[in-house]
Tab-separated table of C-alpha atoms in Angstrom:
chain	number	residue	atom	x	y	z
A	238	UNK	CA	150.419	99.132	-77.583
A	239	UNK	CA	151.285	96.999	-80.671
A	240	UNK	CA	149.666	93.446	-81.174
A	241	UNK	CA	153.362	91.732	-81.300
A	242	UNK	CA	153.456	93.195	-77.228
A	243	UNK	CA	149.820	92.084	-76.716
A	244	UNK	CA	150.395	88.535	-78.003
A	245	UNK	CA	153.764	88.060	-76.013
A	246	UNK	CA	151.647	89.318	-73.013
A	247	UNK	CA	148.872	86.857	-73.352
A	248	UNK	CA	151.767	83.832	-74.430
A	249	UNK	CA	153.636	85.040	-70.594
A	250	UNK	CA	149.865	85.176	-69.276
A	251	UNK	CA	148.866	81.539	-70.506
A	252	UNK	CA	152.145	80.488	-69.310
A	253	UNK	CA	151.686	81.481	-65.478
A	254	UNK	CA	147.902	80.478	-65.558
A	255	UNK	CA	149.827	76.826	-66.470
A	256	UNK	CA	151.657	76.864	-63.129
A	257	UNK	CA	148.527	76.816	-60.939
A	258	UNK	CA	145.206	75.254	-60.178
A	259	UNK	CA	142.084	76.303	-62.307
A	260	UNK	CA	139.896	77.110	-59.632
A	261	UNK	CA	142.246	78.832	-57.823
A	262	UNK	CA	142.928	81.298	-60.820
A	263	UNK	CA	139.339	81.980	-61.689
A	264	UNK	CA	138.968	83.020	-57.817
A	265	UNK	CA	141.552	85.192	-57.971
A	266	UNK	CA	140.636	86.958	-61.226
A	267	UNK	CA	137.013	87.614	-60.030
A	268	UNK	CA	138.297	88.819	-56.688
A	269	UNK	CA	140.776	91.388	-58.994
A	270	UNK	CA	137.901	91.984	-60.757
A	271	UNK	CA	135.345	92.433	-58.100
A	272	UNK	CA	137.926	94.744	-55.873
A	273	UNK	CA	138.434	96.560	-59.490
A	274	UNK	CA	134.370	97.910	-59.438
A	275	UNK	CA	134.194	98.347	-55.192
A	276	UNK	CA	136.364	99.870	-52.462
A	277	UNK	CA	138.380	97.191	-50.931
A	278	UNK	CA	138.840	96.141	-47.282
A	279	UNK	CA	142.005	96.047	-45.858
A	280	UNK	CA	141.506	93.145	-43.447
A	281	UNK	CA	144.529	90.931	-42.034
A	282	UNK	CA	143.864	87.392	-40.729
A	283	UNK	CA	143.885	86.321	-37.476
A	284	UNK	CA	144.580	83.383	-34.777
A	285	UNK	CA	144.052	82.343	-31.831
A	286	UNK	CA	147.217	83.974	-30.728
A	287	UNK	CA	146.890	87.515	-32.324
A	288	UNK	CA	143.477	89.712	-31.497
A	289	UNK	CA	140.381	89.426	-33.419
A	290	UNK	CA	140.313	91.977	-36.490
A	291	UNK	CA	136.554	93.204	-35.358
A	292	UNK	CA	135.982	95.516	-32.455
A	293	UNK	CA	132.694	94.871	-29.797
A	294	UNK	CA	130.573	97.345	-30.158
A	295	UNK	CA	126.857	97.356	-29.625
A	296	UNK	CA	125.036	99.886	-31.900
A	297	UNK	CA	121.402	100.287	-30.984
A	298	UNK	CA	119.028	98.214	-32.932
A	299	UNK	CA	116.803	100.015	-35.483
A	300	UNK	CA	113.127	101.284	-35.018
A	301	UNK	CA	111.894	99.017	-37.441
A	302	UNK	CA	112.002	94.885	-37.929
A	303	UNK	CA	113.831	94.073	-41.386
A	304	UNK	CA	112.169	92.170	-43.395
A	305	UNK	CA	113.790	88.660	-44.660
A	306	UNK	CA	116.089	88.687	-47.062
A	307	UNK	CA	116.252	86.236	-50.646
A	308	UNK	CA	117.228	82.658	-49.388
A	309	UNK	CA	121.265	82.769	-50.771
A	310	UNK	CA	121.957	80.932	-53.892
A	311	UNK	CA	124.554	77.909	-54.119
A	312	UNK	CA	128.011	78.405	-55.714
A	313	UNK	CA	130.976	76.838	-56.080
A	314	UNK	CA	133.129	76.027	-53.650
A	315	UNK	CA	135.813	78.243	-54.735
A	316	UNK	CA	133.299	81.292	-55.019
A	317	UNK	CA	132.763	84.293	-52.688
A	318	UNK	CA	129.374	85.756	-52.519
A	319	UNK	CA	129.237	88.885	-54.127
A	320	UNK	CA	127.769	90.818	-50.647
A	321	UNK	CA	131.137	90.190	-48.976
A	322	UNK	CA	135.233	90.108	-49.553
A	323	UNK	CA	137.257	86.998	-49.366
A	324	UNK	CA	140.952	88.315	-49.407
A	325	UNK	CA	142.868	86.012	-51.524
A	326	UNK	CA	146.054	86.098	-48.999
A	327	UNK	CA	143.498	84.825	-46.508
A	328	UNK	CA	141.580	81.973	-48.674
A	329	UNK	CA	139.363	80.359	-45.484
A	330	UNK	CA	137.771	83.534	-44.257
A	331	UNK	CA	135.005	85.313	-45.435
A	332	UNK	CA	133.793	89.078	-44.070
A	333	UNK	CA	130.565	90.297	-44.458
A	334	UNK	CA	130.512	92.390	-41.665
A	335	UNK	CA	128.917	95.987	-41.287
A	336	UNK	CA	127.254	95.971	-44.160
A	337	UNK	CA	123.386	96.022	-43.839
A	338	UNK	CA	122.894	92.894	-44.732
A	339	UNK	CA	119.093	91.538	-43.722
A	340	UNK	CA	120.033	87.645	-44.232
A	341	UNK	CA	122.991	85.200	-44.314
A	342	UNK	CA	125.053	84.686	-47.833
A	343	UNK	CA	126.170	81.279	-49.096
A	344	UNK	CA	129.163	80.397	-47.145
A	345	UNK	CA	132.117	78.235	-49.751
A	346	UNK	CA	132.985	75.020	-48.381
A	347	UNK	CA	136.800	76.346	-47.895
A	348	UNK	CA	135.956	78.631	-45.379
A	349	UNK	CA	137.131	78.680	-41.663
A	350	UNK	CA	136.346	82.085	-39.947
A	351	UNK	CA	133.023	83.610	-41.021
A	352	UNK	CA	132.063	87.639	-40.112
A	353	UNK	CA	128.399	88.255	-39.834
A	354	UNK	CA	128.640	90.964	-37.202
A	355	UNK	CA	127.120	94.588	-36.798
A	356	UNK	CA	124.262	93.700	-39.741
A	357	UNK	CA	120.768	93.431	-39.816
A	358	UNK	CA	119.974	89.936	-39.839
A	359	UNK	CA	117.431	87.989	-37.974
A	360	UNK	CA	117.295	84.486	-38.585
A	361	UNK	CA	119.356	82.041	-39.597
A	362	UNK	CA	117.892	79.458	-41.697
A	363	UNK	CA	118.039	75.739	-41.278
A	364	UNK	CA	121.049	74.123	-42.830
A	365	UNK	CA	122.883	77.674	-43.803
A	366	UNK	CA	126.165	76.248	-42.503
A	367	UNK	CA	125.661	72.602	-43.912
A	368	UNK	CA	128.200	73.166	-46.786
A	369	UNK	CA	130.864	74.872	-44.689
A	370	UNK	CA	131.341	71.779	-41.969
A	371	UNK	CA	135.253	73.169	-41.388
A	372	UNK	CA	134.083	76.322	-39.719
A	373	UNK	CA	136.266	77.110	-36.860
A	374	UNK	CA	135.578	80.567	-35.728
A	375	UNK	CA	131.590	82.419	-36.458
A	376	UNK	CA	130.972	85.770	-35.266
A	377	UNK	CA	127.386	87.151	-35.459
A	378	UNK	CA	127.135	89.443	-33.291
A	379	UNK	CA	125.374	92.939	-32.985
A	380	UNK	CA	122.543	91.563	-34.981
A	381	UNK	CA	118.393	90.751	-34.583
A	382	UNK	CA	118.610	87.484	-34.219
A	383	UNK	CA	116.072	85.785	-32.430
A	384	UNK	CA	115.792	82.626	-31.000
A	385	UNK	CA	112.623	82.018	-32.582
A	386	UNK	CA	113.877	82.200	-36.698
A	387	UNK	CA	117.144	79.358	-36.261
A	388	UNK	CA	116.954	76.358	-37.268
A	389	UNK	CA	116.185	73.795	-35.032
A	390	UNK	CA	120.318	71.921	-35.839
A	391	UNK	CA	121.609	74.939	-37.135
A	392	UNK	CA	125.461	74.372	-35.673
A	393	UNK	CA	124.563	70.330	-36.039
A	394	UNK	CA	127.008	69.903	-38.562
A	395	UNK	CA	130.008	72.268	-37.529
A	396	UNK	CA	131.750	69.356	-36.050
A	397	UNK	CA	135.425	72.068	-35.467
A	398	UNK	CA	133.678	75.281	-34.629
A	399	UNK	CA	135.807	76.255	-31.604
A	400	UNK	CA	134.050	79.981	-31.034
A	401	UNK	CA	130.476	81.179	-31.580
A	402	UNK	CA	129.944	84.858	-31.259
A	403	UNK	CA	126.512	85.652	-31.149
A	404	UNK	CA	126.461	88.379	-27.845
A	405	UNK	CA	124.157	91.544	-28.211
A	406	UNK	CA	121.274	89.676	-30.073
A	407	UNK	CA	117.693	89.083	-28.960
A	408	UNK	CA	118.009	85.329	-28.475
A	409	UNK	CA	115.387	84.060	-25.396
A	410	UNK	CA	117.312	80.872	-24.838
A	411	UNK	CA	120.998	78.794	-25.274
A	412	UNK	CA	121.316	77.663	-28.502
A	413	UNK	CA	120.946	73.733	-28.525
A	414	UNK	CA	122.114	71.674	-29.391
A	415	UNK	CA	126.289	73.170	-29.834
A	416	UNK	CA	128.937	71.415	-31.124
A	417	UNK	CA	131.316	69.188	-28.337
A	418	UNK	CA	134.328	71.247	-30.409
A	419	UNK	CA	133.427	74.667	-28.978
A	420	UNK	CA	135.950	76.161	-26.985
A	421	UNK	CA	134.384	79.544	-26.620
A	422	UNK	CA	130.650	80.525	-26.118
A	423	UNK	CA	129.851	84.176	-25.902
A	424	UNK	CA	126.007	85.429	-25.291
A	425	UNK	CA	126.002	88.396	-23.829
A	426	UNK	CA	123.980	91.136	-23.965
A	427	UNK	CA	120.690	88.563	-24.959
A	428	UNK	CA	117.255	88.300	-23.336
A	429	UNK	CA	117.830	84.435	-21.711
A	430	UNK	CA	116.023	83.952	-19.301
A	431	UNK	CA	116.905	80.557	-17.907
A	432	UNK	CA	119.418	77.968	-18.496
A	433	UNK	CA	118.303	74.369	-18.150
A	434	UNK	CA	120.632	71.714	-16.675
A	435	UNK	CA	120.889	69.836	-19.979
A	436	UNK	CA	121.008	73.496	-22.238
A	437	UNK	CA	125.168	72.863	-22.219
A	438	UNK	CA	125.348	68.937	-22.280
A	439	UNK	CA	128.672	67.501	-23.951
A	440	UNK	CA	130.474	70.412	-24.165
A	441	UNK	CA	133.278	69.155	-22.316
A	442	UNK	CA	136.053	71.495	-24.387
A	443	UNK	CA	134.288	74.497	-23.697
A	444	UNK	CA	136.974	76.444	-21.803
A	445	UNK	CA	135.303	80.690	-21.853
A	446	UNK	CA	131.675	81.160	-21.097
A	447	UNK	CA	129.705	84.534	-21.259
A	448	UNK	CA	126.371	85.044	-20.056
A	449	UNK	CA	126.375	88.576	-18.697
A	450	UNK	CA	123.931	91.325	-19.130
A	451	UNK	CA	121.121	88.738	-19.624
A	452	UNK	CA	118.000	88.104	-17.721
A	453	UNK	CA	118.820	85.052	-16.208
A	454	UNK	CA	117.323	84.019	-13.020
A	455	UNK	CA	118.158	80.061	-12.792
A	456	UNK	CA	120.660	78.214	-13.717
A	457	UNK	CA	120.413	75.352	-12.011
A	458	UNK	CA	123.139	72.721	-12.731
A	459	UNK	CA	123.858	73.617	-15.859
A	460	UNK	CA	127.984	74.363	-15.346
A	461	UNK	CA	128.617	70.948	-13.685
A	462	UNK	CA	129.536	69.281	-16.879
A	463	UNK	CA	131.746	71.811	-18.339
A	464	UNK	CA	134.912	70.056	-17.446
A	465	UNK	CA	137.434	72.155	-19.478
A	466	UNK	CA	135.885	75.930	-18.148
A	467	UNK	CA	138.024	78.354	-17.198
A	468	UNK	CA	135.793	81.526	-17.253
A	469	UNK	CA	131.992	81.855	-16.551
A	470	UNK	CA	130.823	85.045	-16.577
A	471	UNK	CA	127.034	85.366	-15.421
A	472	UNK	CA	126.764	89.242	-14.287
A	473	UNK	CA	124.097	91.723	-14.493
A	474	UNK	CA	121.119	88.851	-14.390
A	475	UNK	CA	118.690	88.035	-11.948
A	476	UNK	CA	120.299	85.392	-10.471
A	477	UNK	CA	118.522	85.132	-6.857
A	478	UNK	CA	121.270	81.860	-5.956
A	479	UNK	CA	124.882	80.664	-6.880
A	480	UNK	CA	124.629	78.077	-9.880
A	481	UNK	CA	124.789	74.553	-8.634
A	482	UNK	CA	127.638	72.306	-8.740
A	483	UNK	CA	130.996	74.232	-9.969
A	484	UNK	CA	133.324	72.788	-12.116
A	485	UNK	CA	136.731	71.653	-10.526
A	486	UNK	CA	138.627	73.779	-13.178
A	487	UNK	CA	137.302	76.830	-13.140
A	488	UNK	CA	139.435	79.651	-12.223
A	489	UNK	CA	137.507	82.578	-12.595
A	490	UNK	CA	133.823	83.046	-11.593
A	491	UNK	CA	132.019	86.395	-12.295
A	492	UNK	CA	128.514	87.027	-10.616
A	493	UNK	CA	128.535	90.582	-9.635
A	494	UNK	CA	125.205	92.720	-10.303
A	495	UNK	CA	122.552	90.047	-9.612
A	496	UNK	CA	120.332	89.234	-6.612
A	497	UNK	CA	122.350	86.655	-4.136
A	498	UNK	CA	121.685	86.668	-0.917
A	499	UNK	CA	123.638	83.205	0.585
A	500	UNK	CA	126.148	80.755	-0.561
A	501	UNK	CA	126.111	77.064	0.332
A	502	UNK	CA	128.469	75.653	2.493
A	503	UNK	CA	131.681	74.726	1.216
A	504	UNK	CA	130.812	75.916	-2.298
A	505	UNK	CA	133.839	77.185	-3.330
A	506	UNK	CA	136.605	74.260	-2.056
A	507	UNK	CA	134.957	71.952	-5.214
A	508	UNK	CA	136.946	74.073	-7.252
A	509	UNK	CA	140.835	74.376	-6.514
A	510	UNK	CA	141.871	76.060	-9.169
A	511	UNK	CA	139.420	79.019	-8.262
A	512	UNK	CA	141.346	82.150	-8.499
A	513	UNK	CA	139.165	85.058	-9.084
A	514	UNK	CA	136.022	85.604	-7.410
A	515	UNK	CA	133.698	88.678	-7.832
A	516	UNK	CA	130.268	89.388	-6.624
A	517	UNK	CA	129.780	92.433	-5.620
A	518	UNK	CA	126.460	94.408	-5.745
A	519	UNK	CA	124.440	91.506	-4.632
A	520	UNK	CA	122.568	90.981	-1.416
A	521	UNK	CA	124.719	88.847	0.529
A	522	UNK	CA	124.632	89.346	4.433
A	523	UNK	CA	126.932	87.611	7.522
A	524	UNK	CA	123.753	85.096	8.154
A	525	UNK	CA	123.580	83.604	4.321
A	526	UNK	CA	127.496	82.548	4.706
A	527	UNK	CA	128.843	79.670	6.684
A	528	UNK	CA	132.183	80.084	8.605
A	529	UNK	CA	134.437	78.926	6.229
A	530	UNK	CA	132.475	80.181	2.796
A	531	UNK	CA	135.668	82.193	1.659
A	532	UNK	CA	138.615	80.508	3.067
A	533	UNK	CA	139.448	78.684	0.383
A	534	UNK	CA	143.324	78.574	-0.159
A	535	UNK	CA	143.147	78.597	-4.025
A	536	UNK	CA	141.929	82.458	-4.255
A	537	UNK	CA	143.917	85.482	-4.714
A	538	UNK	CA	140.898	87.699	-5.313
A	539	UNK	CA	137.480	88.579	-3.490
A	540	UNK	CA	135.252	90.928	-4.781
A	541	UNK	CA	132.442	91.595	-2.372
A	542	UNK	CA	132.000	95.088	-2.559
A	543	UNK	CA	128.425	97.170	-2.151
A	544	UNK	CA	126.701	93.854	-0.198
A	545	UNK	CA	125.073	93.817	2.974
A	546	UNK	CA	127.614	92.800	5.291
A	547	UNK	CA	128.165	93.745	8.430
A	548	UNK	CA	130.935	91.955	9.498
A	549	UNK	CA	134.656	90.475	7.633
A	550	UNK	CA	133.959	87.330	6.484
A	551	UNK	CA	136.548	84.695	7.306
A	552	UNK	CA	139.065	84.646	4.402
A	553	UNK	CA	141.925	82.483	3.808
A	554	UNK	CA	145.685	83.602	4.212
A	555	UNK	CA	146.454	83.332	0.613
A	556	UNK	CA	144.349	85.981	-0.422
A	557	UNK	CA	145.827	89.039	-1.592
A	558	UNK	CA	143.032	91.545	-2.706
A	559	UNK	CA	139.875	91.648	-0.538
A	560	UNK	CA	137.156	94.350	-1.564
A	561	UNK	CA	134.304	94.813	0.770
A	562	UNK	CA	133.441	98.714	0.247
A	563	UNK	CA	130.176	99.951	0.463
A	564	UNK	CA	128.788	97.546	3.099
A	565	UNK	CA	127.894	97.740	6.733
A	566	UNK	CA	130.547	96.702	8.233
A	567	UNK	CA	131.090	98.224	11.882
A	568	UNK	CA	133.812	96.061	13.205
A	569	UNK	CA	137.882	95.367	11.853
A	570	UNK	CA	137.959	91.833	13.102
A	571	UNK	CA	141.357	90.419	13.023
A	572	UNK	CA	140.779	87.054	13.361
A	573	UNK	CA	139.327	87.453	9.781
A	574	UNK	CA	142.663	87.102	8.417
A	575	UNK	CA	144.928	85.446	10.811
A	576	UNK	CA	143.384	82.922	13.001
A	577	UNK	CA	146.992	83.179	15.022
A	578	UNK	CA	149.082	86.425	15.256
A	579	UNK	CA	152.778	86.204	15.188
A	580	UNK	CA	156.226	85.892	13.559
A	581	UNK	CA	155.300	82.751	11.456
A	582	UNK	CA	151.700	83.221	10.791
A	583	UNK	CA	150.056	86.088	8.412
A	584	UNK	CA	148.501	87.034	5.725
A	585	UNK	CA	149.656	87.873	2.363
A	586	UNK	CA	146.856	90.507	1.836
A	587	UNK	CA	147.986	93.102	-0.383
A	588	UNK	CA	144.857	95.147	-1.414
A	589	UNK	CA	141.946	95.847	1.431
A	590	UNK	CA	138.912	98.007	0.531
A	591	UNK	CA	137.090	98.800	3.600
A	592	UNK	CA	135.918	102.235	2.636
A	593	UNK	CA	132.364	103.237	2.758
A	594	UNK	CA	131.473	101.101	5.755
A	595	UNK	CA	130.404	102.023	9.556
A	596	UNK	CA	134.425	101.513	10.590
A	597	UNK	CA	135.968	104.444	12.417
A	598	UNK	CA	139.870	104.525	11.861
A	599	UNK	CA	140.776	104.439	15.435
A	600	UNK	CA	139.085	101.155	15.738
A	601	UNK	CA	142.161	98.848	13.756
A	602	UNK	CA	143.404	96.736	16.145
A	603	UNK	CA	147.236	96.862	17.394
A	604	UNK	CA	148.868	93.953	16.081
A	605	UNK	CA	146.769	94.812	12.240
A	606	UNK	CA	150.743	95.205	11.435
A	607	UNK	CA	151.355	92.263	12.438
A	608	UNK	CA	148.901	90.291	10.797
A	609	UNK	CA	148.831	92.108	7.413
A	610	UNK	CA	152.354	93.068	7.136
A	611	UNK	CA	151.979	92.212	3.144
A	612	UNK	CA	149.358	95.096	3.021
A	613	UNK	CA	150.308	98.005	0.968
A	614	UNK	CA	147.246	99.059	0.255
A	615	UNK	CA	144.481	99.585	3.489
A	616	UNK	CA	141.174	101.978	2.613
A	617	UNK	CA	138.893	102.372	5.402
């Protein structure tokens, strides 16, 4: 190439460079740069209307602890840390997933969504989010992190983070304090133990809670104040009672695979929006429900599958999938679902599970047709 072509070229190139901000072109040409020397990664961004980019998946942890990593350098704001790839189409998020990485890089002020996941980190030093207070979305999952090495305020500052991801850790307890902005808290897959009543204060926007696959055996009150939750999931703990006080608009309530054995009186009609119930493979029998435990008009599914019962609970007319297989039940009681029997009254049951119980099939009463004429689907 001749110097007159190399001279026009750099003339066109200081010309463009004139059109846009400074900052913004140095990014850019030590992104080029960067991708130039390393394999890219072809990520695409994501909202809250599109599914995340990352898949859940929960790799064992290694053998041995990792040791700490170097405490991460400041940079400008414009700057991505050399350890992970900030696609320029896609200026506020920064990944740094999957990629052995034993501590947390400097995260640029500009950033919104932050990938931590499937690394080997286990802390999370005191102030490491201080400098990116627009964080919306923080996933940090499938790591070592223990309760023990975060900072005391680590999410203090993150005044719009709407979802934390920090399931399949080895955190003993609820981060505290969160910030009121969090929409979404997932924790699965932890070693928590108990939730105190005051563990989720103020986080009135929180709509998704998940707590499953814990160790959890209390949870006292903790739920009341959640006035925005729409999903809590609390399966496989050790939950030995329902949590106190639910909210009025929840809609979906998983407990299956813990230890309950009774249900308060009237627990359910505090919540009217309740929709989905599940609790199988607990230890609930006929004597540790009241009458009128399950006939609450606002549910459309019952999951109370591999229990202890021995009798059909009550249920409400409105329900339309009931699954109580794998209990004790000797009996196909009627009056279960329709307190009165004819033209006008029945119930819109669509799904019943009865099979692997002590019911024989000649023992359905006559006028089951009656009563459950919505039924297209009867197991016993």
């Amino acid at each position: 190439m001749s110097w007159v072509t190399i001279l026009i070229l750099a003339g066109l190139w200081g010309a463009s460079l004139g059109q846009y901000n400074e900052e913004e072109d140095l990014a850019w040409l030590q992104y080029y740069l960067r991708q130039s020397r390393v394999a890219s990664y072809n990520y695409m961004p994501y909202y809250e209307d599109e599914n995340p980019p990352y898949a859940y998946s929960y790799p064992a942890a290694p053998d041995t602890e990792p040791e700490p990593g170097p405490e991460p350098q400041q940079a400008p704001s414009w700057q991505c840390p050399q350890e992970c790839d900030c696609p320029p189409n896609f200026s506020s998020a920064m990944y740094c997933d999957t990629r052995n990485l034993r501590y947390l890089p400097f995260v640029p002020s500009r950033m919104k969504y932050v990938y931590f996941q499937n690394n080997l980190i286990t802390s999370i030093q005191e102030g490491a989010f201080d400098n990116a207070t627009e964080l919306e979305w923080l996933a940090l999952h499938n790591n070592q992190i223990s309760s023990e090495k975060m900072g005391k305020r680590v999410f203090g500052k993150l005044k719009h983070l709407e979802r934390l991801y920090m399931n399949n850790n080895n955190l003993t307890k609820v981060p505290s304090p969160l910030p009121r902005s969090l929409r979404e808290l997932h924790l699965s897959y932890n070693q928590i133990s108990k939730v105190p009543s005051n563990a989720l204060e103020g986080l009135e926007n929180l709509t998704a809670l998940y707590l499953s696959h814990n160790f959890i055996f209390e949870m006292g009150a903790s739920l009341k104040g959640l006035k925005s939750l729409i999903l809590a999931d609390l399966s496989y703990n050790h939950l030995r009672k329902v949590p106190d006080g639910l909210p009025m608009s929840l809609e979906q309530l998983y407990l299956e695979y813990n230890y309950i054995n009774a249900i308060p009186d009237d627990y359910f009609q505090v919540s009217p929006r309740l929709l989905y119930v599940r609790m199988s493979h607990n230890s609930l029998t006929n004597q540790g429900l009241s009458t009128n435990t399950f006939n609450s008009s606002s549910i459309l599914e019952l999951d109370l599958s591999y229990n202890r019962l021995q009798k059909i609970p009550r249920v409400n007319t409105n329900l339309e999938n009931l699954y109580l297989q794998g209990n004790q039940i000797n009996e196909f009681s009627i009056s279960s679902f329709c307190s009165v029997v004819d033209v006008m009254n029945y119930s819109r049951l669509q799904v019943l599970r009865l099979d692997g119980n002590e019911i024989k099939r000649n023992a359905v009463p006559p006028d089951a047709p009656l009563c459950l004429r919505r039924a297209t689907v009867i197991e016993i």
